[in-house]
Coordinates of C-alpha atoms in Angstrom, one line a residue:
M1 CA 0.0 -0.1 -0.1
S2 CA 2.9 2.4 -0.2
G3 CA 2.0 5.6 -1.4
A4 CA -1.6 4.8 -1.7
V5 CA -4.5 5.8 0.7
L6 CA -7.8 4.3 2.1
L7 CA -11.1 6.0 2.1
G8 CA -13.6 5.4 4.8
L9 CA -17.2 6.9 4.7
D10 CA -19.6 6.9 7.5
V11 CA -23.2 7.4 6.4
G12 CA -24.9 8.6 9.6
T13 CA -28.3 10.0 10.8
T14 CA -26.8 13.6 11.2
A15 CA -24.1 13.7 8.6
V16 CA -22.0 11.5 6.3
K17 CA -18.2 11.6 7.6
A18 CA -15.3 10.7 5.4
A19 CA -11.7 9.7 6.6
V20 CA -8.6 9.2 4.5
L21 CA -5.8 6.8 6.1
D22 CA -2.5 6.9 4.9
Q23 CA -0.1 3.9 4.7
H24 CA 0.5 4.2 8.6
L25 CA -3.2 4.0 9.0
R26 CA -3.3 7.7 10.2
E27 CA -6.1 10.0 9.5
V28 CA -4.8 12.5 6.9
G29 CA -8.0 13.9 5.4
H30 CA -11.5 14.4 6.6
G31 CA -14.8 15.5 5.0
R32 CA -18.1 16.2 6.2
A33 CA -21.7 16.7 4.6
P34 CA -25.1 16.7 6.1
T35 CA -27.4 13.9 5.6
P36 CA -30.3 15.2 3.5
W37 CA -33.5 14.4 5.4
R38 CA -36.7 15.8 4.4
R39 CA -38.9 16.4 7.5
V40 CA -42.3 14.8 7.4
P41 CA -45.2 14.6 9.9
T42 CA -44.1 11.1 11.1
G43 CA -40.4 12.0 11.2
A44 CA -38.1 12.1 8.0
E45 CA -37.3 10.6 4.6
L46 CA -34.8 11.4 2.1
S47 CA -33.9 10.9 -1.7
A48 CA -31.4 8.2 -2.2
D49 CA -30.0 10.1 -5.1
E50 CA -29.5 13.1 -2.9
L51 CA -27.8 10.8 -0.1
L52 CA -25.4 9.6 -2.8
A53 CA -24.5 13.0 -3.8
A54 CA -23.8 13.8 0.0
A55 CA -21.6 11.0 0.3
I56 CA -19.6 12.0 -2.8
A57 CA -19.2 15.4 -1.5
A58 CA -17.8 14.1 1.8
A59 CA -15.4 11.9 0.1
R60 CA -14.1 14.6 -2.3
E61 CA -13.4 17.1 0.5
A62 CA -11.3 14.3 2.4
L63 CA -9.6 13.3 -0.8
A64 CA -8.6 17.0 -1.6
A65 CA -6.4 16.9 1.5
V66 CA -4.0 14.2 0.1
G67 CA -3.2 15.9 -3.4
G68 CA -4.0 13.0 -5.8
R69 CA -2.4 10.3 -4.0
P70 CA -4.0 6.7 -5.2
V71 CA -6.8 5.3 -3.7
A72 CA -6.5 1.5 -2.8
G73 CA -9.9 0.9 -1.2
I74 CA -13.2 2.4 -0.4
G75 CA -15.2 1.3 2.5
V76 CA -18.7 2.5 3.3
A77 CA -20.4 2.2 6.9
S78 CA -23.9 3.4 7.6
M79 CA -26.8 3.6 9.8
A80 CA -29.1 0.6 9.9
E81 CA -32.7 0.1 9.2
T82 CA -33.1 2.9 6.5
G83 CA -32.6 1.4 3.2
V84 CA -33.4 1.8 -0.5
L85 CA -36.1 0.0 -2.4
L86 CA -34.8 -0.6 -6.0
D87 CA -37.0 -1.2 -9.1
G88 CA -36.2 -3.6 -12.1
S89 CA -34.0 -1.0 -13.6
G90 CA -31.9 -0.5 -10.3
R91 CA -33.4 3.1 -9.6
P92 CA -35.1 3.9 -6.2
A93 CA -38.7 3.2 -6.5
V94 CA -39.7 5.3 -3.3
P95 CA -38.0 7.6 -0.9
S96 CA -36.1 6.0 2.1
I97 CA -37.7 6.3 5.3
A98 CA -35.6 7.4 8.4
W99 CA -35.1 4.6 10.8
H100 CA -36.5 6.9 13.7
D101 CA -39.9 7.7 11.6
S102 CA -43.0 6.4 13.2
R103 CA -44.3 4.7 10.2
G104 CA -44.5 1.0 10.7
E105 CA -45.9 1.2 14.0
A106 CA -49.2 -0.5 13.1
E107 CA -47.2 -3.1 11.0
A108 CA -45.1 -3.8 14.0
A109 CA -47.9 -4.6 15.9
R110 CA -49.2 -7.1 13.4
L111 CA -45.7 -8.6 13.2
A112 CA -45.5 -9.2 16.8
A113 CA -48.8 -11.0 16.5
D114 CA -48.1 -13.0 13.5
L115 CA -44.3 -13.9 14.0
G116 CA -43.8 -12.9 17.8
D117 CA -43.1 -16.3 19.1
G118 CA -39.5 -16.7 18.4
F119 CA -39.0 -13.6 16.4
G120 CA -36.4 -12.1 18.4
A121 CA -34.4 -15.2 18.9
R122 CA -34.3 -15.7 15.1
V123 CA -33.5 -12.5 14.0
G124 CA -31.9 -10.7 17.1
L125 CA -34.2 -7.8 17.1
P126 CA -37.7 -7.1 18.7
P127 CA -40.8 -6.5 16.4
S128 CA -40.9 -2.7 16.5
S129 CA -41.3 0.2 13.9
V130 CA -37.7 0.6 13.8
C131 CA -37.2 -2.7 12.3
T132 CA -36.9 -2.6 8.4
L133 CA -39.2 -5.5 7.8
A134 CA -42.2 -3.1 9.4
K135 CA -41.2 -0.2 7.3
Y136 CA -41.0 -2.2 4.2
R137 CA -44.6 -3.6 4.8
W138 CA -45.8 -0.1 5.5
M139 CA -44.3 0.8 2.2
R140 CA -46.2 -2.0 0.4
D141 CA -49.5 -1.0 2.0
H142 CA -49.3 2.6 1.7
W143 CA -47.1 3.4 -1.4
P144 CA -48.2 1.7 -4.8
E145 CA -44.8 2.3 -6.3
A146 CA -43.4 0.2 -3.5
R147 CA -45.0 -2.8 -5.4
R148 CA -42.3 -2.2 -8.4
G149 CA -39.5 -2.6 -5.7
E150 CA -37.4 -5.8 -6.5
R151 CA -34.3 -5.4 -4.3
W152 CA -33.7 -3.9 -0.9
L153 CA -30.1 -2.2 -0.3
N154 CA -29.1 -1.0 3.0
V155 CA -27.7 2.6 2.9
A156 CA -24.0 1.4 2.6
E157 CA -24.6 -1.0 -0.1
W158 CA -26.5 1.7 -2.0
I159 CA -23.8 3.9 -1.7
V160 CA -21.2 1.0 -2.9
L161 CA -23.6 0.7 -5.9
G162 CA -23.6 4.3 -6.8
L163 CA -19.7 4.4 -6.7
G164 CA -19.6 1.6 -9.3
G165 CA -19.9 -1.5 -7.2
D166 CA -21.8 -4.7 -7.1
P167 CA -25.4 -4.7 -5.4
A168 CA -24.2 -7.0 -2.8
A169 CA -25.7 -7.4 0.8
E170 CA -23.6 -7.1 3.8
L171 CA -24.0 -9.2 7.0
S172 CA -23.8 -6.7 9.8
L173 CA -26.4 -4.5 8.0
A174 CA -28.5 -7.4 6.8
S175 CA -28.8 -8.7 10.4
R176 CA -30.4 -5.3 11.4
T177 CA -33.3 -5.5 9.0
G178 CA -35.5 -8.5 10.5
F179 CA -35.5 -10.2 7.1
Y180 CA -32.5 -12.4 8.0
D181 CA -32.2 -15.6 10.2
L182 CA -29.3 -14.8 12.3
H183 CA -28.3 -18.4 12.9
A184 CA -28.5 -19.7 9.3
R185 CA -26.9 -16.3 7.9
R186 CA -29.4 -16.2 5.1
P187 CA -32.8 -14.6 4.3
W188 CA -35.8 -15.8 6.5
N189 CA -38.6 -17.0 4.3
D190 CA -41.2 -16.6 6.9
A191 CA -40.4 -13.1 7.2
L192 CA -40.2 -12.2 3.6
A193 CA -43.7 -14.0 3.2
W194 CA -45.1 -11.8 5.9
A195 CA -43.9 -8.6 4.2
D196 CA -45.3 -10.1 0.9
A197 CA -41.7 -9.5 -0.7
P198 CA -41.0 -10.6 -4.1
P199 CA -38.5 -13.3 -4.7
G200 CA -34.8 -12.0 -4.6
L201 CA -35.8 -8.7 -2.4
M202 CA -33.0 -10.0 0.1
P203 CA -30.1 -12.0 -1.3
D204 CA -27.6 -13.8 0.8
A205 CA -25.2 -11.4 2.6
V206 CA -21.4 -11.3 2.8
A207 CA -19.1 -10.1 5.5
A208 CA -17.8 -6.6 6.0
G209 CA -14.6 -6.3 4.1
T210 CA -15.7 -8.4 1.1
A211 CA -14.5 -6.9 -2.2
M212 CA -17.8 -5.7 -4.1
G213 CA -16.3 -4.3 -7.3
R214 CA -14.3 -1.2 -8.2
C215 CA -15.0 2.6 -8.2
D216 CA -16.0 4.1 -11.8
G217 CA -15.5 7.6 -12.6
G218 CA -18.2 9.0 -10.3
L219 CA -15.5 10.0 -7.6
E220 CA -12.7 11.7 -9.0
G221 CA -9.2 10.6 -8.1
A222 CA -10.5 7.1 -7.1
R223 CA -11.3 5.0 -10.4
D224 CA -10.5 1.5 -9.9
A225 CA -10.4 1.6 -6.1
V226 CA -11.6 -1.8 -4.6
L227 CA -15.3 -1.0 -2.9
T228 CA -16.6 -2.8 0.2
V229 CA -19.2 -2.3 2.8
G230 CA -17.6 -1.5 6.1
G231 CA -20.5 -2.4 8.1
H232 CA -23.3 -1.1 10.4
D233 CA -21.8 2.4 11.7
H234 CA -21.6 1.5 15.3
L235 CA -19.9 -1.6 14.5
A236 CA -17.5 0.0 12.1
A237 CA -16.6 2.4 14.9
A238 CA -15.9 -0.5 17.2
V239 CA -13.3 -1.8 14.4
G240 CA -11.8 1.8 14.1
A241 CA -11.5 1.9 17.8
G242 CA -9.7 -1.3 18.0
A243 CA -12.8 -2.5 20.3
A244 CA -13.8 -5.4 18.2
S245 CA -12.3 -8.5 19.9
E246 CA -14.2 -11.0 21.9
G247 CA -15.4 -9.2 25.3
D248 CA -14.5 -5.6 24.1
V249 CA -17.2 -3.1 24.8
L250 CA -17.4 0.2 22.7
D251 CA -19.3 3.0 24.2
S252 CA -20.2 5.3 21.3
C253 CA -21.5 8.7 22.8
G254 CA -23.5 10.3 20.2
T255 CA -27.2 11.6 20.2
A256 CA -28.1 8.0 20.7
E257 CA -25.3 6.4 22.8
A258 CA -24.6 2.8 21.7
Y259 CA -22.9 0.2 23.7
V260 CA -21.5 -2.7 21.4
Q261 CA -20.2 -5.7 23.0
A262 CA -18.2 -8.2 20.6
S263 CA -19.0 -11.8 21.1
A264 CA -18.5 -15.3 19.8
P265 CA -21.7 -16.4 18.0
L266 CA -24.7 -16.8 20.6
A267 CA -27.0 -19.7 20.6
E268 CA -30.5 -19.1 19.7
D269 CA -31.8 -19.2 23.3
A270 CA -29.1 -16.5 24.4
V271 CA -30.3 -14.4 21.4
G272 CA -33.9 -14.6 22.6
N273 CA -32.9 -13.8 26.2
A274 CA -30.9 -10.8 24.9
V275 CA -33.8 -9.5 22.8
A276 CA -36.2 -10.0 25.9
N277 CA -33.8 -8.0 27.8
G278 CA -33.9 -5.0 25.7
L279 CA -30.6 -5.8 23.6
N280 CA -30.2 -6.5 20.1
V281 CA -27.8 -9.1 18.5
G282 CA -26.4 -9.1 15.0
W283 CA -23.3 -10.1 12.9
H284 CA -20.4 -7.7 13.7
A285 CA -18.1 -5.9 11.0
V286 CA -15.6 -8.6 11.7
E287 CA -16.1 -11.9 10.0
G288 CA -17.1 -14.7 12.6
R289 CA -18.2 -12.5 15.4
Q290 CA -21.6 -11.2 16.8
A291 CA -22.4 -7.9 18.3
I292 CA -24.6 -7.4 21.3
V293 CA -25.9 -3.8 21.2
G294 CA -27.7 -1.7 23.9
A295 CA -28.5 2.0 23.5
V296 CA -29.5 5.0 25.6
S297 CA -30.7 8.3 24.2
S298 CA -28.2 10.0 26.5
G299 CA -26.9 12.7 24.0
A300 CA -30.3 13.7 23.3
A301 CA -31.0 14.2 27.0
F302 CA -27.8 16.3 27.2
E303 CA -29.0 18.6 24.4
H304 CA -32.4 18.9 26.2
T305 CA -31.0 19.7 29.5
L306 CA -28.6 22.3 27.8
A307 CA -31.5 23.8 26.0
L308 CA -33.4 24.2 29.1
L309 CA -30.4 25.9 30.7
G310 CA -30.0 28.1 27.7
V311 CA -26.5 26.6 26.8
R312 CA -25.4 25.4 23.5
P313 CA -23.7 22.0 23.5
E314 CA -20.5 23.8 22.2
D315 CA -20.5 26.4 24.9
R316 CA -20.9 23.7 27.9
G317 CA -17.3 24.0 28.7
P318 CA -18.1 26.2 32.2
L319 CA -20.9 23.7 33.0
E320 CA -18.3 20.8 32.7
T321 CA -15.8 22.5 35.0
A322 CA -18.5 23.1 37.5
A323 CA -20.2 19.6 37.3
L324 CA -16.9 18.2 37.8
E325 CA -16.5 20.0 41.1
I326 CA -19.8 18.4 42.1
E327 CA -18.7 15.0 41.1
L328 CA -15.3 15.4 43.0
G329 CA -17.3 16.7 46.1
G330 CA -18.8 13.1 46.6
G331 CA -22.2 12.1 47.8
P332 CA -25.2 11.3 45.4
P333 CA -26.2 14.1 42.9
R334 CA -28.5 16.7 44.5
L335 CA -30.8 16.6 41.4
S336 CA -32.1 13.5 39.6
V337 CA -33.1 13.1 36.0
T338 CA -35.4 10.5 34.8
G339 CA -36.5 9.6 31.2
L340 CA -33.4 10.0 28.9
D341 CA -35.5 11.4 25.9
Q342 CA -37.0 14.6 25.1
K343 CA -40.6 13.1 25.3
S344 CA -40.3 11.9 29.1
Q345 CA -37.3 13.5 30.5
S346 CA -37.7 15.2 33.8
I347 CA -35.7 16.7 36.7
A348 CA -36.4 16.5 40.2
G349 CA -35.2 17.7 43.6
I350 CA -34.9 21.5 42.5
D351 CA -34.6 23.7 45.5
R352 CA -33.2 27.1 46.3
D353 CA -29.8 25.9 46.1
A354 CA -30.2 24.2 42.7
S355 CA -27.9 25.2 40.0
P356 CA -27.5 24.8 36.3
A357 CA -24.4 22.7 36.9
A358 CA -26.3 20.6 39.4
A359 CA -28.8 19.9 36.5
Y360 CA -26.3 18.9 34.0
H361 CA -24.3 16.7 36.5
A362 CA -27.7 15.0 37.2
A363 CA -28.2 14.1 33.5
L364 CA -24.5 12.9 33.3
D365 CA -25.3 10.7 36.4
A366 CA -28.5 9.2 34.7
A367 CA -26.8 8.3 31.7
G368 CA -24.0 6.8 33.5
A369 CA -26.3 4.6 35.4
A370 CA -28.3 3.6 32.5
G371 CA -24.9 2.7 30.6
A372 CA -23.7 0.6 33.5
E373 CA -27.0 -1.3 33.6
I374 CA -26.8 -2.1 29.9
V375 CA -23.3 -3.3 30.3
A376 CA -24.4 -5.5 33.2
R377 CA -27.4 -6.9 31.0
M378 CA -24.7 -7.7 28.0
A379 CA -22.4 -9.4 30.4
A380 CA -25.3 -11.9 31.5
I381 CA -25.5 -12.8 27.8
G382 CA -21.9 -12.8 26.5
G383 CA -19.8 -12.8 29.4
P384 CA -18.0 -9.9 31.5
A385 CA -16.5 -6.9 29.5
R386 CA -12.8 -7.3 28.8
R387 CA -12.5 -3.6 28.5
V388 CA -14.6 -0.5 27.7
V389 CA -13.6 1.9 25.0
V390 CA -15.3 5.2 24.8
V391 CA -15.5 7.5 21.9
G392 CA -17.7 10.5 20.7
G393 CA -18.3 14.1 21.5
W394 CA -20.5 13.8 24.5
A395 CA -17.8 11.9 26.5
A396 CA -15.2 14.9 25.6
G397 CA -15.7 16.6 29.1
D398 CA -13.7 16.1 32.2
A399 CA -17.2 15.8 34.1
A400 CA -18.7 13.4 31.5
R401 CA -15.6 11.0 32.1
A402 CA -15.6 11.2 35.5
V403 CA -19.1 10.3 36.0
K404 CA -18.7 7.3 33.5
R405 CA -15.7 6.3 35.5
R406 CA -17.7 6.0 38.7
H407 CA -20.4 3.9 37.0
L408 CA -18.3 1.8 34.6
G409 CA -14.8 1.5 36.1
E410 CA -11.6 1.7 34.2
L411 CA -12.1 3.1 30.8
S412 CA -10.1 3.8 27.6
Y413 CA -10.9 7.0 25.7
L414 CA -9.9 7.9 22.1
P415 CA -9.6 11.5 20.9
A416 CA -12.5 12.9 18.9
T417 CA -12.3 11.4 15.2
F418 CA -14.2 10.0 12.5
T419 CA -14.2 6.5 14.4
G420 CA -16.8 4.8 12.2
A421 CA -15.1 6.2 8.9
H422 CA -11.8 4.7 10.3
G423 CA -13.3 1.3 10.6
A424 CA -14.8 1.4 7.2
A425 CA -11.4 2.3 5.9
L426 CA -9.7 -0.4 7.6
N427 CA -12.1 -2.9 6.1
A428 CA -11.5 -1.4 2.7
G429 CA -7.8 -2.2 3.4
R430 CA -8.7 -5.8 3.8
A431 CA -10.9 -5.7 0.6
A432 CA -8.1 -4.4 -1.4
G433 CA -5.5 -7.0 0.0
A434 CA -3.6 -4.0 1.4
L435 CA -4.0 -5.0 5.1
P436 CA -4.0 -8.4 6.8
P437 CA -7.2 -9.6 8.3
E438 CA -6.3 -8.9 11.7
H439 CA -6.1 -5.2 11.0
A440 CA -10.1 -5.5 10.9
A441 CA -10.2 -6.1 14.8
V442 CA -7.4 -3.7 15.7
G443 CA -8.0 -0.3 14.6
Q444 CA -6.4 2.9 16.1
G445 CA -7.1 2.1 19.7
A446 CA -4.9 -0.9 20.2

């Protein structure tokens, strides 16, 4: 790989992020473009073509920093559940619905009634409106154009296709759809039949880091780069952070804080227990491993708390300092926060001596307690955590780190970086033959 670079893309809910890695696996270029959602009464949707354009814009910005050096490989990671329904000509048949959009709630209730017994143990997910299967059935029931759809691509798979790659399915994203039998590693016929899906809607899937063709001329300076899907974004971040070995836990502190534990493949009863206890299980972005995933809306809770206090997130430095003094002072928080989302969040214990710092500290404490409870539930399924690696902007403050340490014990932190894009680039190196397989599990945090 001497002289060549690797490009990683992370197509997330808020933005598409791009990172370029040199031959020493250092990030030497970055790009960013907003995810082009259109707001609708139920949430949000987007044009798949506009999303592809945003990914190309972020990639161009990142590659501009490396002055025309050859690109050996391009890896694309992405959010899960949202996807692109293609018609027979390979064009999007309908808009792409956001994973957090409420459409699919009635379909999810029917799914639970029709396939509920054993559904979670089979696919690693609960029957909810977030599930792609419920979203797809909503499309079939409400959009006549959806009946022209012949193929489902997850977001990263769509971007790879748009760059000139093959229309292949990747396992970590496929196992977030509800269409797949987690244990057989192939589409589940009962789920496809329930959704009235046409034959071939969901093909067999390959592991992240599998070569999926080469880049055409749509991205200047990257022609003939090997293309691959780098995996579900949280799992690609675990690869990028060097937290993808069995027993590693990644704590990704974004708007939705995700905890990801790498595990050997679990038996069906263990998967069922995980789902019954509020966790998800899917295949990892590293071949042969699974991921146990739990989440809490801590970032959204922090944003809401700061908004109530009239403080912008980027200006929270003084609150961090004051909250750290409260944390180091010992004793339980004077205030308490319950409901870590904007719909149900409340602050209790406000008295004459309450302060903005105390409210912020209480939000940090509530998130830390929720995270510790998730890690304990994951340990009951996949064994105790070997180590916890923390990434993301909401863990950047000293108070946030101190509170996490109190709840979770010893932690490793990585500086702010495009960790998901970094992991996608490492998997691109595997696909291009520029890196040995073990680099998919090492990343920058080793």
